[in-house]
Short mmCIF file of C-alpha atoms and ligand atoms in Angstrom, two decimals:
data_model
loop_
_atom_site.label_atom_id
_atom_site.label_comp_id
_atom_site.label_asym_id
_atom_site.label_seq_id
_atom_site.Cartn_x
_atom_site.Cartn_y
_atom_site.Cartn_z
CA UNK U 1 0.00 0.00 0.00
CA UNK U 2 1.34 3.39 -0.98
CA UNK U 3 1.49 6.03 1.75
CA UNK U 4 1.40 9.82 1.43
CA UNK U 5 4.91 10.79 2.55
CA UNK U 6 3.94 14.45 2.76
CA UNK U 7 1.88 13.67 5.87
CA UNK U 8 5.05 12.58 7.69
CA UNK U 9 6.99 15.82 7.15
CA UNK U 10 6.55 18.35 9.96
CA UNK U 11 6.64 22.07 9.15
CA UNK U 12 8.16 24.37 11.75
CA UNK U 13 7.64 28.10 11.10
CA UNK U 14 10.39 30.65 11.79
CA UNK U 15 13.22 28.11 12.12
CA UNK U 16 16.16 28.70 11.97
CA UNK U 17 15.13 32.34 11.47
CA UNK U 18 11.95 34.39 11.03
CA UNK U 19 10.11 33.83 7.76
CA UNK U 20 11.52 30.34 7.04
CA UNK U 21 9.16 27.36 6.92
CA UNK U 22 11.47 24.56 8.01
CA UNK U 23 10.50 21.20 6.46
CA UNK U 24 11.54 18.73 9.14
CA UNK U 25 12.25 15.19 7.93
CA UNK U 26 12.94 13.77 11.44
CA UNK U 27 9.22 12.97 11.72
CA UNK U 28 9.43 11.09 8.42
CA UNK U 29 12.44 8.96 9.35
CA UNK U 30 11.25 8.12 12.86
CA UNK U 31 8.28 6.41 11.24
CA UNK U 32 9.40 2.99 9.94
CA UNK U 33 7.06 2.98 6.93
CA UNK U 34 7.86 6.59 6.08
CA UNK U 35 11.61 6.00 6.12
CA UNK U 36 11.51 2.66 4.29
CA UNK U 37 9.14 3.89 1.60
CA UNK U 38 11.20 7.07 1.01
CA UNK U 39 14.40 5.07 0.56
CA UNK U 40 12.74 2.41 -1.60
CA UNK U 41 11.26 5.01 -3.93
CA UNK U 42 14.56 6.88 -4.24
CA UNK U 43 16.42 3.66 -4.96
CA UNK U 44 13.93 1.99 -7.31
CA UNK U 45 13.87 5.06 -9.58
CA UNK U 46 17.63 4.63 -10.13
CA UNK U 47 18.03 0.89 -10.63
CA UNK U 48 19.52 -0.33 -13.89
CA UNK U 49 21.14 3.02 -14.72
CA UNK U 50 24.72 1.96 -14.07
CA UNK U 51 24.99 4.00 -10.88
CA UNK U 52 28.31 3.13 -9.16
CA UNK U 53 28.09 5.45 -6.11
CA UNK U 54 25.62 7.51 -4.15
CA UNK U 55 26.95 10.88 -2.94
CA UNK U 56 25.10 12.36 0.05
CA UNK U 57 25.35 15.96 1.25
CA UNK U 58 26.01 16.57 4.97
CA UNK U 59 24.10 16.07 7.13
CA UNK U 60 20.57 14.98 6.24
CA UNK U 61 21.71 13.73 2.83
CA UNK U 62 23.75 11.10 4.69
CA UNK U 63 20.63 9.56 6.23
CA UNK U 64 18.86 8.96 2.94
CA UNK U 65 21.96 8.61 0.74
CA UNK U 66 23.54 5.85 2.82
CA UNK U 67 20.31 3.85 2.85
CA UNK U 68 19.79 4.31 -0.90
CA UNK U 69 23.39 3.16 -1.53
CA UNK U 70 22.75 -0.06 0.40
CA UNK U 71 19.50 -0.62 -1.45
CA UNK U 72 21.24 -0.14 -4.83
CA UNK U 73 24.23 -2.24 -3.76
CA UNK U 74 26.74 0.57 -4.42
CA UNK U 75 29.20 2.59 -2.35
CA UNK U 76 28.51 5.83 -0.51
CA UNK U 77 30.53 9.05 -0.81
CA UNK U 78 30.08 11.78 1.82
CA UNK U 79 30.13 15.42 0.71
CA UNK U 80 31.02 17.36 3.85
CA UNK U 81 31.35 20.87 5.22
CA UNK U 82 34.95 22.09 4.99
CA UNK U 83 37.60 20.75 7.35
CA UNK U 84 35.83 17.49 8.28
CA UNK U 85 37.43 14.94 5.95
CA UNK U 86 40.83 13.55 6.95
CA UNK U 87 42.32 12.75 3.54
CA UNK U 88 43.23 14.94 0.57
CA UNK U 89 40.13 16.85 -0.51
CA UNK U 90 38.73 18.94 -3.32
CA UNK U 91 36.41 21.81 -2.40
CA UNK U 92 33.76 23.97 -3.95
CA UNK U 93 32.57 27.36 -2.70
CA UNK U 94 28.95 28.41 -2.97
CA UNK U 95 27.07 31.58 -2.10
CA UNK U 96 24.81 31.80 0.93
CA UNK U 97 22.37 34.61 1.61
CA UNK U 98 25.15 36.32 3.55
CA UNK U 99 28.64 35.10 2.69
CA UNK U 100 30.17 31.96 1.24
CA UNK U 101 30.37 28.32 2.35
CA UNK U 102 32.50 25.41 1.15
CA UNK U 103 31.79 21.72 0.70
CA UNK U 104 34.45 19.08 0.22
CA UNK U 105 34.93 15.48 -0.80
CA UNK U 106 37.90 13.15 -0.78
CA UNK U 107 39.95 13.62 -3.94
CA UNK U 108 40.67 9.95 -4.63
CA UNK U 109 37.31 8.15 -4.40
CA UNK U 110 35.64 8.61 -7.75
CA UNK U 111 36.74 9.35 -11.31
CA UNK U 112 35.80 9.16 -14.96
CA UNK U 113 34.70 5.52 -14.89
CA UNK U 114 32.01 6.22 -12.30
CA UNK U 115 28.37 7.33 -12.40
CA UNK U 116 27.13 9.07 -9.28
CA UNK U 117 23.62 9.61 -7.93
CA UNK U 118 23.46 12.78 -5.81
CA UNK U 119 21.12 12.63 -2.77
CA UNK U 120 19.94 15.26 -0.29
CA UNK U 121 16.86 15.73 1.85
CA UNK U 122 15.69 18.97 0.24
CA UNK U 123 16.40 21.25 -2.72
CA UNK U 124 15.48 24.91 -2.34
CA UNK U 125 17.54 27.51 -4.27
CA UNK U 126 19.85 24.74 -5.48
CA UNK U 127 23.04 26.43 -4.26
CA UNK U 128 24.15 23.40 -2.27
CA UNK U 129 23.24 20.81 -4.91
CA UNK U 130 24.85 22.76 -7.77
CA UNK U 131 28.07 23.05 -5.73
CA UNK U 132 27.99 19.29 -5.05
CA UNK U 133 27.36 18.63 -8.76
CA UNK U 134 30.36 20.80 -9.74
CA UNK U 135 32.53 18.95 -7.25
CA UNK U 136 31.48 15.53 -8.53
CA UNK U 137 31.89 16.50 -12.18
CA UNK U 138 35.37 17.93 -11.53
CA UNK U 139 36.47 14.39 -10.69
CA UNK U 140 35.47 13.31 -14.21
CA UNK U 141 32.56 11.23 -12.90
CA UNK U 142 29.20 11.30 -14.64
CA UNK U 143 26.48 12.83 -12.50
CA UNK U 144 23.20 13.11 -14.35
CA UNK U 145 20.78 11.93 -11.67
CA UNK U 146 19.85 13.55 -8.37
CA UNK U 147 17.20 12.55 -5.86
CA UNK U 148 15.63 14.71 -3.14
CA UNK U 149 12.98 13.85 -0.58
CA UNK U 150 11.56 17.39 -0.82
CA UNK U 151 11.54 19.97 -3.62
CA UNK U 152 10.55 23.61 -3.11
CA UNK U 153 10.00 24.27 -6.84
CA UNK U 154 9.19 27.95 -6.43
CA UNK U 155 12.79 28.54 -5.31
CA UNK U 156 14.08 27.23 -8.65
CA UNK U 157 16.83 24.82 -7.54
CA UNK U 158 15.49 21.77 -9.39
CA UNK U 159 15.18 23.85 -12.58
CA UNK U 160 18.83 24.94 -12.23
CA UNK U 161 19.87 21.30 -11.89
CA UNK U 162 17.88 20.37 -15.02
CA UNK U 163 19.63 23.19 -16.90
CA UNK U 164 22.89 21.38 -15.99
CA UNK U 165 21.59 18.20 -17.65
CA UNK U 166 20.56 16.48 -14.43
CA UNK U 167 17.41 14.35 -14.11
CA UNK U 168 15.84 15.53 -10.87
CA UNK U 169 13.77 13.01 -8.92
CA UNK U 170 11.81 14.11 -5.85
CA UNK U 171 9.22 12.53 -3.61
CA UNK U 172 7.37 15.55 -2.20
CA UNK U 173 6.79 19.14 -3.31
CA UNK U 174 5.83 22.12 -1.17
CA UNK U 175 4.65 25.36 -2.73
CA UNK U 176 6.25 28.60 -1.64
CA UNK U 177 9.49 28.81 0.27
P1 AMP G 201 19.55 25.27 -1.13
O1 AMP G 201 21.05 25.28 -1.24
O2 AMP G 201 18.94 26.64 -1.07
O3 AMP G 201 18.91 24.41 -2.22
O4 AMP G 201 19.20 24.62 0.28
C1 AMP G 201 19.27 23.24 0.45
C2 AMP G 201 19.87 22.84 1.77
O5 AMP G 201 19.41 23.65 2.85
C3 AMP G 201 19.48 21.41 2.08
O6 AMP G 201 20.63 20.72 2.55
C4 AMP G 201 18.39 21.53 3.14
O7 AMP G 201 18.60 20.57 4.15
C5 AMP G 201 18.49 22.96 3.68
N1 AMP G 201 17.21 23.70 3.59
C6 AMP G 201 16.96 24.79 2.81
N2 AMP G 201 15.70 25.25 2.97
C7 AMP G 201 15.11 24.43 3.87
C8 AMP G 201 13.79 24.35 4.45
N3 AMP G 201 12.81 25.23 4.13
N4 AMP G 201 13.54 23.36 5.33
C9 AMP G 201 14.50 22.48 5.66
N5 AMP G 201 15.76 22.48 5.16
C10 AMP G 201 16.08 23.44 4.27
#
C-alpha cells in the first residue's frame, strides 16, 4: 500500500530564522514505513542506470543517501562541510544569503569511470546541490541523476539542476518557500 509521505513531514515556522518554513524530515524517518518507503522510492527510480556510487550531502543527505546506496548495492561518498574529511580533498565554494560556504569530498574516491547519484533531503535555491554537482563532475565522474525527498520548486533549484543536464527526482513538493 502506498502512503502519502507528505503527511510525515513536519513544518516548523520561523526556524532557523523568522520567515523560514522549516520542512523537518525527522518525523518522516522516525516512522518505519515513512523512512523505508522514502528510501525504496529513491532507490527503485535509479536501478539499472549503471549508478556506481551515491553521494550524500552533509548532514541529512547522509541519512537517505547511505540507505539508498545499500539498497542499490553501491558505495557511498560523503560530501562534507569544509575541514571534516581527513584525507586529501577537493572543495567547492557556494554563495549563501550572507557570505560563502565550502563543501568538500575526498579527492581519490571517484573518477571518470564512475556514475554518481546525488542525494539530499531537500532542494530549495539549489546552491548546495549545484556546488555538489560541480565537485562531482570535476572528478570526471558522470552525474546526471539527483534525488531529493523534498523539492521547493518555487525557489528554482530543481530547474537549475535540469539546466545542468541532471534528471531531478523528488518525492514531495511544497509550494512557496
Ligand atoms: P539550497 O542550497 O537553497 O537548495 O538549500 C538546500 C539545503 O538547505 C538542504 O541541505 C536543506 O537541508 C536545507 N534547507 C533549505 N531550505 C530548507 C527548508 N525550508 N527546510 C529544511 N531544510 C532546508
